[in-house]
Amino acid sequence: MIVTGEARPATREAYVHIAMIGDNAGSKRLAILAGIVFVAITTIQFVAARYSLREHLTAADIVSLRFLGAAFVFLPVLWTAGTGKLRALGWRKAILLALLTGLPYPLIINQGLTYAPASHAAALSPASILFFSFVFSRIVFKDKVSGARKVGIAAVIAGLLLFVFHAGAVAGDTLRGDLLFAGSGIMFAVYAVLVRLWSLDAVTTTIAVVLFSCLPLPLLHALAPSGLATASMAEIATQLVIQGFLAGAVAVVLYTYVVRQLGPQQASLFMPCIPVATAVAGMAVLGETLTPSQIIAIASITFGMVFPILRKR
């Protein structure tokens, strides 16, 4: 279903630009830049979600806005380019990818937030992605890990865990939430490995995840509470842009691109930046403060990120 003629030149040019990001073999520098932008978008998404959850919107509202906003972005792309690549991907692979990073993924994280503090989510989810990306890449692709990188991974994970335990021992419902956060990290790590294993392009993969995630949204709103009626149009529009366009579309495309260019192991190294950036943004936007253990955690994470790079010189 490819649009012919000259009626949609702007849309076609936009698709070509996006496809270049998803398909062409870019430089390592461009992949690193894409990873940095991914971290920034994820930080904004997390802080914005926490803000609205304290105001009017519910977890189901935010999840719905995420995938509806992303669908508004990708439906014109799909209309212009046709469904050829989606058909080539196949519905079985598309459903599996949607189960890993589609609707269940943010719902699991939001459910975990009902049991454990938000700082636990910002730490444990990236830590799980980092650790299991290395484990799964080692198993599936036989990727080798240098001694310096092993030291870096250990330092990063140690720093992330400090975010979890800074308030005291984990027990009861908090542990249940932490297990959900860890499970979400495993899901994302499996997604990254499958993207590399199947050599998937970023745009097609993201469109498949978004479309299959939109299908159960009516059922979700029929069963879950909603605060859309009490929220202002400005708040809804803001979340639609941040959760849908940025987090639901741009961020997923960028991370898929980074995985293809650098591999799941190196791509996962951007994940530890998320809790650090979120902690700093939380201070500026939400009035939160860093504890001494979180400051130590930032230092440990920074060392873990920089040490492998310095050892290569």
PDB file of C-alpha atoms in Angstrom:
ATOM      1  CA  MET A   1       0.000   0.000   0.000  1.00  0.00           C
ATOM      2  CA  ILE A   2       2.467   2.617  -1.230  1.00  0.00           C
ATOM      3  CA  VAL A   3       1.156   6.091  -1.977  1.00  0.00           C
ATOM      4  CA  THR A   4       1.902   7.114  -5.556  1.00  0.00           C
ATOM      5  CA  GLY A   5       1.993  10.485  -7.257  1.00  0.00           C
ATOM      6  CA  GLU A   6       3.182  13.777  -5.765  1.00  0.00           C
ATOM      7  CA  ALA A   7       0.486  14.316  -3.155  1.00  0.00           C
ATOM      8  CA  ARG A   8       2.675  13.459  -0.133  1.00  0.00           C
ATOM      9  CA  PRO A   9       6.257  14.643  -0.818  1.00  0.00           C
ATOM     10  CA  ALA A  10       6.774  15.981   2.705  1.00  0.00           C
ATOM     11  CA  THR A  11       5.589  12.759   4.313  1.00  0.00           C
ATOM     12  CA  ARG A  12       7.750  10.697   1.976  1.00  0.00           C
ATOM     13  CA  GLU A  13      10.814  12.813   2.751  1.00  0.00           C
ATOM     14  CA  ALA A  14      10.138  12.421   6.469  1.00  0.00           C
ATOM     15  CA  TYR A  15       9.964   8.656   6.071  1.00  0.00           C
ATOM     16  CA  VAL A  16      13.215   8.562   4.107  1.00  0.00           C
ATOM     17  CA  HIS A  17      14.894  10.572   6.881  1.00  0.00           C
ATOM     18  CA  ILE A  18      13.591   8.216   9.592  1.00  0.00           C
ATOM     19  CA  ALA A  19      14.488   5.149   7.549  1.00  0.00           C
ATOM     20  CA  MET A  20      18.054   6.411   7.194  1.00  0.00           C
ATOM     21  CA  ILE A  21      18.296   6.524  10.987  1.00  0.00           C
ATOM     22  CA  GLY A  22      16.958   3.003  11.268  1.00  0.00           C
ATOM     23  CA  ASP A  23      18.685   1.268   8.363  1.00  0.00           C
ATOM     24  CA  ASN A  24      21.966   2.855   7.282  1.00  0.00           C
ATOM     25  CA  ALA A  25      25.262   1.831   8.817  1.00  0.00           C
ATOM     26  CA  GLY A  26      26.039   5.007  10.721  1.00  0.00           C
ATOM     27  CA  SER A  27      29.187   5.918  12.568  1.00  0.00           C
ATOM     28  CA  LYS A  28      29.884   4.990  16.156  1.00  0.00           C
ATOM     29  CA  ARG A  29      29.815   8.685  17.039  1.00  0.00           C
ATOM     30  CA  LEU A  30      26.270   9.010  15.701  1.00  0.00           C
ATOM     31  CA  ALA A  31      25.215   5.919  17.662  1.00  0.00           C
ATOM     32  CA  ILE A  32      26.660   7.412  20.867  1.00  0.00           C
ATOM     33  CA  LEU A  33      24.785  10.661  20.208  1.00  0.00           C
ATOM     34  CA  ALA A  34      21.595   8.657  19.680  1.00  0.00           C
ATOM     35  CA  GLY A  35      22.206   6.926  23.025  1.00  0.00           C
ATOM     36  CA  ILE A  36      22.626  10.258  24.811  1.00  0.00           C
ATOM     37  CA  VAL A  37      19.378  11.577  23.329  1.00  0.00           C
ATOM     38  CA  PHE A  38      17.678   8.314  24.362  1.00  0.00           C
ATOM     39  CA  VAL A  39      18.791   8.865  27.973  1.00  0.00           C
ATOM     40  CA  ALA A  40      17.535  12.463  27.907  1.00  0.00           C
ATOM     41  CA  ILE A  41      14.118  11.454  26.559  1.00  0.00           C
ATOM     42  CA  THR A  42      13.778   8.622  29.074  1.00  0.00           C
ATOM     43  CA  THR A  43      14.645  10.990  31.925  1.00  0.00           C
ATOM     44  CA  ILE A  44      12.070  13.550  30.778  1.00  0.00           C
ATOM     45  CA  GLN A  45       9.486  10.796  30.384  1.00  0.00           C
ATOM     46  CA  PHE A  46      10.098   9.446  33.884  1.00  0.00           C
ATOM     47  CA  VAL A  47       9.967  12.846  35.606  1.00  0.00           C
ATOM     48  CA  ALA A  48       6.867  13.893  33.641  1.00  0.00           C
ATOM     49  CA  ALA A  49       5.085  10.647  34.482  1.00  0.00           C
ATOM     50  CA  ARG A  50       5.870  11.015  38.180  1.00  0.00           C
ATOM     51  CA  TYR A  51       4.553  14.582  38.091  1.00  0.00           C
ATOM     52  CA  SER A  52       1.218  13.641  36.492  1.00  0.00           C
ATOM     53  CA  LEU A  53       0.762  10.548  38.640  1.00  0.00           C
ATOM     54  CA  ARG A  54       0.854  12.890  41.625  1.00  0.00           C
ATOM     55  CA  GLU A  55      -1.711  15.175  39.990  1.00  0.00           C
ATOM     56  CA  HIS A  56      -4.588  13.730  37.938  1.00  0.00           C
ATOM     57  CA  LEU A  57      -3.594  10.960  35.546  1.00  0.00           C
ATOM     58  CA  THR A  58      -3.391   7.262  36.376  1.00  0.00           C
ATOM     59  CA  ALA A  59      -0.889   4.656  35.230  1.00  0.00           C
ATOM     60  CA  ALA A  60      -3.376   3.389  32.637  1.00  0.00           C
ATOM     61  CA  ASP A  61      -3.826   6.931  31.297  1.00  0.00           C
ATOM     62  CA  ILE A  62      -0.085   7.431  30.835  1.00  0.00           C
ATOM     63  CA  VAL A  63       0.361   4.054  29.152  1.00  0.00           C
ATOM     64  CA  SER A  64      -2.523   4.797  26.789  1.00  0.00           C
ATOM     65  CA  LEU A  65      -1.169   8.236  25.896  1.00  0.00           C
ATOM     66  CA  ARG A  66       2.217   6.657  25.245  1.00  0.00           C
ATOM     67  CA  PHE A  67       0.983   4.247  22.589  1.00  0.00           C
ATOM     68  CA  LEU A  68      -1.714   6.497  21.103  1.00  0.00           C
ATOM     69  CA  GLY A  69       0.834   9.277  20.664  1.00  0.00           C
ATOM     70  CA  ALA A  70       3.296   6.887  19.070  1.00  0.00           C
ATOM     71  CA  ALA A  71       0.570   5.579  16.753  1.00  0.00           C
ATOM     72  CA  PHE A  72      -0.152   9.131  15.537  1.00  0.00           C
ATOM     73  CA  VAL A  73       3.533   9.396  14.618  1.00  0.00           C
ATOM     74  CA  PHE A  74       3.885   6.085  12.811  1.00  0.00           C
ATOM     75  CA  LEU A  75       0.559   5.693  11.012  1.00  0.00           C
ATOM     76  CA  PRO A  76       1.503   8.345   8.383  1.00  0.00           C
ATOM     77  CA  VAL A  77       4.844   6.577   7.968  1.00  0.00           C
ATOM     78  CA  LEU A  78       3.067   3.252   7.498  1.00  0.00           C
ATOM     79  CA  TRP A  79       0.584   4.817   5.064  1.00  0.00           C
ATOM     80  CA  THR A  80       3.412   6.255   2.973  1.00  0.00           C
ATOM     81  CA  ALA A  81       5.794   3.299   2.992  1.00  0.00           C
ATOM     82  CA  GLY A  82       3.285   0.473   2.880  1.00  0.00           C
ATOM     83  CA  THR A  83       3.109  -2.702   4.937  1.00  0.00           C
ATOM     84  CA  GLY A  84       5.758  -4.695   3.097  1.00  0.00           C
ATOM     85  CA  LYS A  85       8.334  -4.635   5.903  1.00  0.00           C
ATOM     86  CA  LEU A  86       5.703  -5.425   8.525  1.00  0.00           C
ATOM     87  CA  ARG A  87       4.573  -8.444   6.528  1.00  0.00           C
ATOM     88  CA  ALA A  88       8.200  -9.531   6.186  1.00  0.00           C
ATOM     89  CA  LEU A  89       8.628  -9.247   9.961  1.00  0.00           C
ATOM     90  CA  GLY A  90       5.664 -11.549  10.527  1.00  0.00           C
ATOM     91  CA  TRP A  91       2.943 -11.405  13.143  1.00  0.00           C
ATOM     92  CA  ARG A  92       4.614 -13.963  15.437  1.00  0.00           C
ATOM     93  CA  LYS A  93       7.792 -11.915  15.797  1.00  0.00           C
ATOM     94  CA  ALA A  94       5.768  -8.691  16.032  1.00  0.00           C
ATOM     95  CA  ILE A  95       3.617 -10.041  18.871  1.00  0.00           C
ATOM     96  CA  LEU A  96       6.660 -11.331  20.753  1.00  0.00           C
ATOM     97  CA  LEU A  97       8.400  -7.946  20.490  1.00  0.00           C
ATOM     98  CA  ALA A  98       5.203  -6.177  21.584  1.00  0.00           C
ATOM     99  CA  LEU A  99       4.938  -8.458  24.626  1.00  0.00           C
ATOM    100  CA  LEU A 100       8.525  -7.577  25.572  1.00  0.00           C
ATOM    101  CA  THR A 101       8.547  -3.781  25.145  1.00  0.00           C
ATOM    102  CA  GLY A 102       4.935  -2.928  24.314  1.00  0.00           C
ATOM    103  CA  LEU A 103       1.925  -2.540  26.594  1.00  0.00           C
ATOM    104  CA  PRO A 104       2.987  -5.065  29.297  1.00  0.00           C
ATOM    105  CA  TYR A 105       6.366  -3.365  29.791  1.00  0.00           C
ATOM    106  CA  PRO A 106       5.196   0.018  31.181  1.00  0.00           C
ATOM    107  CA  LEU A 107       2.307  -1.654  33.006  1.00  0.00           C
ATOM    108  CA  ILE A 108       4.741  -3.898  34.895  1.00  0.00           C
ATOM    109  CA  ILE A 109       6.868  -0.898  35.858  1.00  0.00           C
ATOM    110  CA  ASN A 110       3.812   1.084  36.973  1.00  0.00           C
ATOM    111  CA  GLN A 111       2.550  -1.879  38.986  1.00  0.00           C
ATOM    112  CA  GLY A 112       5.947  -2.066  40.657  1.00  0.00           C
ATOM    113  CA  LEU A 113       5.623   1.610  41.565  1.00  0.00           C
ATOM    114  CA  THR A 114       2.571   0.756  43.657  1.00  0.00           C
ATOM    115  CA  TYR A 115       4.836  -1.323  45.933  1.00  0.00           C
ATOM    116  CA  ALA A 116       8.283   0.321  45.769  1.00  0.00           C
ATOM    117  CA  PRO A 117       9.646   3.894  45.503  1.00  0.00           C
ATOM    118  CA  ALA A 118      10.241   5.439  42.106  1.00  0.00           C
ATOM    119  CA  SER A 119      13.994   5.584  42.752  1.00  0.00           C
ATOM    120  CA  HIS A 120      13.992   1.777  42.863  1.00  0.00           C
ATOM    121  CA  ALA A 121      12.464   1.662  39.389  1.00  0.00           C
ATOM    122  CA  ALA A 122      15.002   4.141  38.032  1.00  0.00           C
ATOM    123  CA  ALA A 123      17.821   1.971  39.388  1.00  0.00           C
ATOM    124  CA  LEU A 124      16.750  -1.659  39.095  1.00  0.00           C
ATOM    125  CA  SER A 125      15.276  -1.595  35.582  1.00  0.00           C
ATOM    126  CA  PRO A 126      18.450  -0.196  33.944  1.00  0.00           C
ATOM    127  CA  ALA A 127      20.646  -2.418  36.131  1.00  0.00           C
ATOM    128  CA  SER A 128      18.737  -5.494  34.986  1.00  0.00           C
ATOM    129  CA  ILE A 129      18.951  -4.397  31.346  1.00  0.00           C
ATOM    130  CA  LEU A 130      22.703  -3.873  31.694  1.00  0.00           C
ATOM    131  CA  PHE A 131      23.405  -7.176  33.452  1.00  0.00           C
ATOM    132  CA  PHE A 132      21.147  -9.425  31.383  1.00  0.00           C
ATOM    133  CA  SER A 133      22.168  -7.814  28.076  1.00  0.00           C
ATOM    134  CA  PHE A 134      25.738  -8.856  28.839  1.00  0.00           C
ATOM    135  CA  VAL A 135      24.649 -12.333  29.964  1.00  0.00           C
ATOM    136  CA  PHE A 136      22.354 -12.994  26.997  1.00  0.00           C
ATOM    137  CA  SER A 137      24.840 -11.568  24.477  1.00  0.00           C
ATOM    138  CA  ARG A 138      27.501 -13.855  25.898  1.00  0.00           C
ATOM    139  CA  ILE A 139      25.197 -16.876  25.581  1.00  0.00           C
ATOM    140  CA  VAL A 140      23.692 -16.130  22.157  1.00  0.00           C
ATOM    141  CA  PHE A 141      26.508 -14.346  20.318  1.00  0.00           C
ATOM    142  CA  LYS A 142      29.534 -15.557  22.320  1.00  0.00           C
ATOM    143  CA  ASP A 143      30.562 -11.934  22.810  1.00  0.00           C
ATOM    144  CA  LYS A 144      33.795 -11.554  24.734  1.00  0.00           C
ATOM    145  CA  VAL A 145      34.061  -9.244  27.722  1.00  0.00           C
ATOM    146  CA  SER A 146      37.401  -7.667  28.599  1.00  0.00           C
ATOM    147  CA  GLY A 147      38.699  -7.495  32.149  1.00  0.00           C
ATOM    148  CA  ALA A 148      38.308  -3.724  32.191  1.00  0.00           C
ATOM    149  CA  ARG A 149      34.714  -4.005  31.079  1.00  0.00           C
ATOM    150  CA  LYS A 150      34.001  -6.598  33.776  1.00  0.00           C
ATOM    151  CA  VAL A 151      35.320  -4.156  36.367  1.00  0.00           C
ATOM    152  CA  GLY A 152      33.163  -1.423  34.841  1.00  0.00           C
ATOM    153  CA  ILE A 153      30.049  -3.580  34.902  1.00  0.00           C
ATOM    154  CA  ALA A 154      30.649  -4.489  38.543  1.00  0.00           C
ATOM    155  CA  ALA A 155      31.056  -0.814  39.477  1.00  0.00           C
ATOM    156  CA  VAL A 156      27.920   0.195  37.565  1.00  0.00           C
ATOM    157  CA  ILE A 157      25.789  -2.516  39.150  1.00  0.00           C
ATOM    158  CA  ALA A 158      27.160  -1.699  42.619  1.00  0.00           C
ATOM    159  CA  GLY A 159      26.270   1.958  42.099  1.00  0.00           C
ATOM    160  CA  LEU A 160      22.784   1.138  40.876  1.00  0.00           C
ATOM    161  CA  LEU A 161      22.109  -1.115  43.845  1.00  0.00           C
ATOM    162  CA  LEU A 162      22.984   1.731  46.191  1.00  0.00           C
ATOM    163  CA  PHE A 163      19.926   3.555  44.844  1.00  0.00           C
ATOM    164  CA  VAL A 164      17.801   0.655  46.037  1.00  0.00           C
ATOM    165  CA  PHE A 165      19.208   0.201  49.519  1.00  0.00           C
ATOM    166  CA  HIS A 166      19.827   3.824  50.530  1.00  0.00           C
ATOM    167  CA  ALA A 167      16.572   3.904  52.532  1.00  0.00           C
ATOM    168  CA  GLY A 168      17.238   0.645  54.410  1.00  0.00           C
ATOM    169  CA  ALA A 169      16.713  -3.068  54.002  1.00  0.00           C
ATOM    170  CA  VAL A 170      14.269  -4.226  51.348  1.00  0.00           C
ATOM    171  CA  ALA A 171      11.358  -6.306  52.603  1.00  0.00           C
ATOM    172  CA  GLY A 172       7.660  -7.031  52.146  1.00  0.00           C
ATOM    173  CA  ASP A 173       5.843  -5.224  49.332  1.00  0.00           C
ATOM    174  CA  THR A 174       8.989  -3.289  48.418  1.00  0.00           C
ATOM    175  CA  LEU A 175      10.677  -6.530  47.417  1.00  0.00           C
ATOM    176  CA  ARG A 176       7.668  -7.406  45.252  1.00  0.00           C
ATOM    177  CA  GLY A 177       8.010  -4.108  43.431  1.00  0.00           C
ATOM    178  CA  ASP A 178      11.759  -4.563  43.005  1.00  0.00           C
ATOM    179  CA  LEU A 179      11.201  -7.989  41.446  1.00  0.00           C
ATOM    180  CA  LEU A 180       8.798  -6.414  38.942  1.00  0.00           C
ATOM    181  CA  PHE A 181      11.388  -3.776  38.052  1.00  0.00           C
ATOM    182  CA  ALA A 182      14.023  -6.485  37.568  1.00  0.00           C
ATOM    183  CA  GLY A 183      11.610  -8.466  35.412  1.00  0.00           C
ATOM    184  CA  SER A 184      11.008  -5.447  33.175  1.00  0.00           C
ATOM    185  CA  GLY A 185      14.766  -5.159  32.700  1.00  0.00           C
ATOM    186  CA  ILE A 186      14.982  -8.792  31.617  1.00  0.00           C
ATOM    187  CA  MET A 187      12.205  -8.186  29.077  1.00  0.00           C
ATOM    188  CA  PHE A 188      14.044  -5.223  27.545  1.00  0.00           C
ATOM    189  CA  ALA A 189      17.330  -7.170  27.425  1.00  0.00           C
ATOM    190  CA  VAL A 190      15.643 -10.028  25.547  1.00  0.00           C
ATOM    191  CA  TYR A 191      14.172  -7.483  23.121  1.00  0.00           C
ATOM    192  CA  ALA A 192      17.631  -6.020  22.425  1.00  0.00           C
ATOM    193  CA  VAL A 193      19.110  -9.462  21.758  1.00  0.00           C
ATOM    194  CA  LEU A 194      16.260 -10.383  19.381  1.00  0.00           C
ATOM    195  CA  VAL A 195      16.702  -7.113  17.454  1.00  0.00           C
ATOM    196  CA  ARG A 196      20.338  -8.029  16.822  1.00  0.00           C
ATOM    197  CA  LEU A 197      19.641 -11.735  16.227  1.00  0.00           C
ATOM    198  CA  TRP A 198      16.949 -11.044  13.632  1.00  0.00           C
ATOM    199  CA  SER A 199      18.731  -7.962  12.169  1.00  0.00           C
ATOM    200  CA  LEU A 200      15.618  -5.825  12.507  1.00  0.00           C
ATOM    201  CA  ASP A 201      15.425  -2.193  11.426  1.00  0.00           C
ATOM    202  CA  ALA A 202      14.385   0.337  14.023  1.00  0.00           C
ATOM    203  CA  VAL A 203      11.344   1.835  12.316  1.00  0.00           C
ATOM    204  CA  THR A 204       9.626  -1.433  11.381  1.00  0.00           C
ATOM    205  CA  THR A 205      10.242  -2.901  14.828  1.00  0.00           C
ATOM    206  CA  THR A 206       8.848   0.148  16.611  1.00  0.00           C
ATOM    207  CA  ILE A 207       5.768   0.356  14.381  1.00  0.00           C
ATOM    208  CA  ALA A 208       4.992  -3.303  15.061  1.00  0.00           C
ATOM    209  CA  VAL A 209       5.329  -2.838  18.836  1.00  0.00           C
ATOM    210  CA  VAL A 210       3.168   0.309  18.840  1.00  0.00           C
ATOM    211  CA  LEU A 211       0.354  -1.077  16.676  1.00  0.00           C
ATOM    212  CA  PHE A 212       0.030  -4.355  18.575  1.00  0.00           C
ATOM    213  CA  SER A 213       0.111  -2.423  21.874  1.00  0.00           C
ATOM    214  CA  CYS A 214      -2.803  -0.217  20.782  1.00  0.00           C
ATOM    215  CA  LEU A 215      -5.144  -3.166  20.223  1.00  0.00           C
ATOM    216  CA  PRO A 216      -5.890  -3.924  23.917  1.00  0.00           C
ATOM    217  CA  LEU A 217      -6.157  -0.255  24.986  1.00  0.00           C
ATOM    218  CA  PRO A 218     -10.009  -0.182  24.971  1.00  0.00           C
ATOM    219  CA  LEU A 219     -10.070  -3.186  27.284  1.00  0.00           C
ATOM    220  CA  LEU A 220      -7.467  -1.569  29.527  1.00  0.00           C
ATOM    221  CA  HIS A 221      -9.590   1.560  29.980  1.00  0.00           C
ATOM    222  CA  ALA A 222     -12.705  -0.498  30.566  1.00  0.00           C
ATOM    223  CA  LEU A 223     -11.030  -2.256  33.494  1.00  0.00           C
ATOM    224  CA  ALA A 224      -8.623   0.334  34.934  1.00  0.00           C
ATOM    225  CA  PRO A 225      -9.363   3.661  36.684  1.00  0.00           C
ATOM    226  CA  SER A 226      -8.806   6.868  34.720  1.00  0.00           C
ATOM    227  CA  GLY A 227      -8.230  10.504  35.575  1.00  0.00           C
ATOM    228  CA  LEU A 228      -8.532  11.940  32.077  1.00  0.00           C
ATOM    229  CA  ALA A 229     -11.828  13.650  32.953  1.00  0.00           C
ATOM    230  CA  THR A 230     -10.196  15.697  35.713  1.00  0.00           C
ATOM    231  CA  ALA A 231      -6.934  16.521  33.909  1.00  0.00           C
ATOM    232  CA  SER A 232      -6.520  19.689  31.860  1.00  0.00           C
ATOM    233  CA  MET A 233      -6.054  19.573  28.098  1.00  0.00           C
ATOM    234  CA  ALA A 234      -2.568  21.045  28.572  1.00  0.00           C
ATOM    235  CA  GLU A 235      -1.552  18.197  30.886  1.00  0.00           C
ATOM    236  CA  ILE A 236      -2.968  15.555  28.529  1.00  0.00           C
ATOM    237  CA  ALA A 237      -1.311  17.152  25.478  1.00  0.00           C
ATOM    238  CA  THR A 238       2.022  17.410  27.278  1.00  0.00           C
ATOM    239  CA  GLN A 239       1.941  13.758  28.252  1.00  0.00           C
ATOM    240  CA  LEU A 240       0.842  12.799  24.742  1.00  0.00           C
ATOM    241  CA  VAL A 241       3.947  14.485  23.327  1.00  0.00           C
ATOM    242  CA  ILE A 242       6.389  13.262  25.994  1.00  0.00           C
ATOM    243  CA  GLN A 243       5.063   9.734  26.501  1.00  0.00           C
ATOM    244  CA  GLY A 244       3.847   9.154  22.936  1.00  0.00           C
ATOM    245  CA  PHE A 245       5.998  11.042  20.449  1.00  0.00           C
ATOM    246  CA  LEU A 246       9.258  11.182  22.402  1.00  0.00           C
ATOM    247  CA  ALA A 247       9.249   8.062  24.618  1.00  0.00           C
ATOM    248  CA  GLY A 248       6.941   5.841  22.597  1.00  0.00           C
ATOM    249  CA  ALA A 249       8.373   6.609  19.162  1.00  0.00           C
ATOM    250  CA  VAL A 250      11.655   8.516  19.056  1.00  0.00           C
ATOM    251  CA  ALA A 251      13.322   6.855  22.057  1.00  0.00           C
ATOM    252  CA  VAL A 252      12.517   3.309  20.924  1.00  0.00           C
ATOM    253  CA  VAL A 253      13.796   4.009  17.407  1.00  0.00           C
ATOM    254  CA  LEU A 254      16.995   5.517  18.826  1.00  0.00           C
ATOM    255  CA  TYR A 255      17.673   2.605  21.183  1.00  0.00           C
ATOM    256  CA  THR A 256      16.985   0.044  18.448  1.00  0.00           C
ATOM    257  CA  TYR A 257      19.426   1.948  16.225  1.00  0.00           C
ATOM    258  CA  VAL A 258      22.080   1.957  18.970  1.00  0.00           C
ATOM    259  CA  VAL A 259      21.627  -1.802  19.468  1.00  0.00           C
ATOM    260  CA  ARG A 260      22.150  -2.425  15.760  1.00  0.00           C
ATOM    261  CA  GLN A 261      25.229  -0.199  15.568  1.00  0.00           C
ATOM    262  CA  LEU A 262      26.957  -1.048  18.851  1.00  0.00           C
ATOM    263  CA  GLY A 263      25.380  -4.353  19.920  1.00  0.00           C
ATOM    264  CA  PRO A 264      23.247  -5.106  23.021  1.00  0.00           C
ATOM    265  CA  GLN A 265      26.224  -4.998  25.403  1.00  0.00           C
ATOM    266  CA  GLN A 266      27.476  -1.515  24.538  1.00  0.00           C
ATOM    267  CA  ALA A 267      23.931  -0.206  24.026  1.00  0.00           C
ATOM    268  CA  SER A 268      23.001  -1.296  27.551  1.00  0.00           C
ATOM    269  CA  LEU A 269      25.788   0.901  28.965  1.00  0.00           C
ATOM    270  CA  PHE A 270      23.563   3.936  28.380  1.00  0.00           C
ATOM    271  CA  MET A 271      21.001   2.536  30.829  1.00  0.00           C
ATOM    272  CA  PRO A 272      22.959   3.374  34.014  1.00  0.00           C
ATOM    273  CA  CYS A 273      22.817   7.054  33.027  1.00  0.00           C
ATOM    274  CA  ILE A 274      19.029   7.047  33.479  1.00  0.00           C
ATOM    275  CA  PRO A 275      18.822   6.910  37.311  1.00  0.00           C
ATOM    276  CA  VAL A 276      21.616   9.472  37.590  1.00  0.00           C
ATOM    277  CA  ALA A 277      19.935  11.864  35.163  1.00  0.00           C
ATOM    278  CA  THR A 278      16.555  11.220  36.808  1.00  0.00           C
ATOM    279  CA  ALA A 279      17.936  11.984  40.263  1.00  0.00           C
ATOM    280  CA  VAL A 280      19.370  15.303  39.038  1.00  0.00           C
ATOM    281  CA  ALA A 281      16.168  16.187  37.150  1.00  0.00           C
ATOM    282  CA  GLY A 282      14.114  15.208  40.177  1.00  0.00           C
ATOM    283  CA  MET A 283      16.026  17.737  42.283  1.00  0.00           C
ATOM    284  CA  ALA A 284      15.442  20.500  39.746  1.00  0.00           C
ATOM    285  CA  VAL A 285      11.824  19.782  38.795  1.00  0.00           C
ATOM    286  CA  LEU A 286      10.249  17.831  41.656  1.00  0.00           C
ATOM    287  CA  GLY A 287      12.206  19.257  44.581  1.00  0.00           C
ATOM    288  CA  GLU A 288      13.744  15.921  45.503  1.00  0.00           C
ATOM    289  CA  THR A 289      17.159  15.639  47.148  1.00  0.00           C
ATOM    290  CA  LEU A 290      20.065  13.232  46.777  1.00  0.00           C
ATOM    291  CA  THR A 291      21.131  11.198  49.787  1.00  0.00           C
ATOM    292  CA  PRO A 292      24.838  10.574  50.522  1.00  0.00           C
ATOM    293  CA  SER A 293      24.515   6.992  49.281  1.00  0.00           C
ATOM    294  CA  GLN A 294      23.042   8.223  45.994  1.00  0.00           C
ATOM    295  CA  ILE A 295      25.988  10.592  45.550  1.00  0.00           C
ATOM    296  CA  ILE A 296      28.321   7.634  46.104  1.00  0.00           C
ATOM    297  CA  ALA A 297      26.234   5.660  43.621  1.00  0.00           C
ATOM    298  CA  ILE A 298      26.689   8.367  40.972  1.00  0.00           C
ATOM    299  CA  ALA A 299      30.457   8.277  41.512  1.00  0.00           C
ATOM    300  CA  SER A 300      30.480   4.464  41.209  1.00  0.00           C
ATOM    301  CA  ILE A 301      28.412   4.538  38.021  1.00  0.00           C
ATOM    302  CA  THR A 302      30.595   7.234  36.490  1.00  0.00           C
ATOM    303  CA  PHE A 303      33.713   5.197  37.264  1.00  0.00           C
ATOM    304  CA  GLY A 304      32.128   2.103  35.749  1.00  0.00           C
ATOM    305  CA  MET A 305      31.293   3.965  32.557  1.00  0.00           C
ATOM    306  CA  VAL A 306      34.669   5.693  32.166  1.00  0.00           C
ATOM    307  CA  PHE A 307      37.095   2.974  33.324  1.00  0.00           C
ATOM    308  CA  PRO A 308      36.761   0.649  30.286  1.00  0.00           C
ATOM    309  CA  ILE A 309      37.236   3.624  27.946  1.00  0.00           C
ATOM    310  CA  LEU A 310      40.388   4.832  29.737  1.00  0.00           C
ATOM    311  CA  ARG A 311      41.874   1.318  29.716  1.00  0.00           C
ATOM    312  CA  LYS A 312      41.703   1.243  25.914  1.00  0.00           C
ATOM    313  CA  ARG A 313      44.012   4.233  25.574  1.00  0.00           C
TER     314      ARG A 313
END
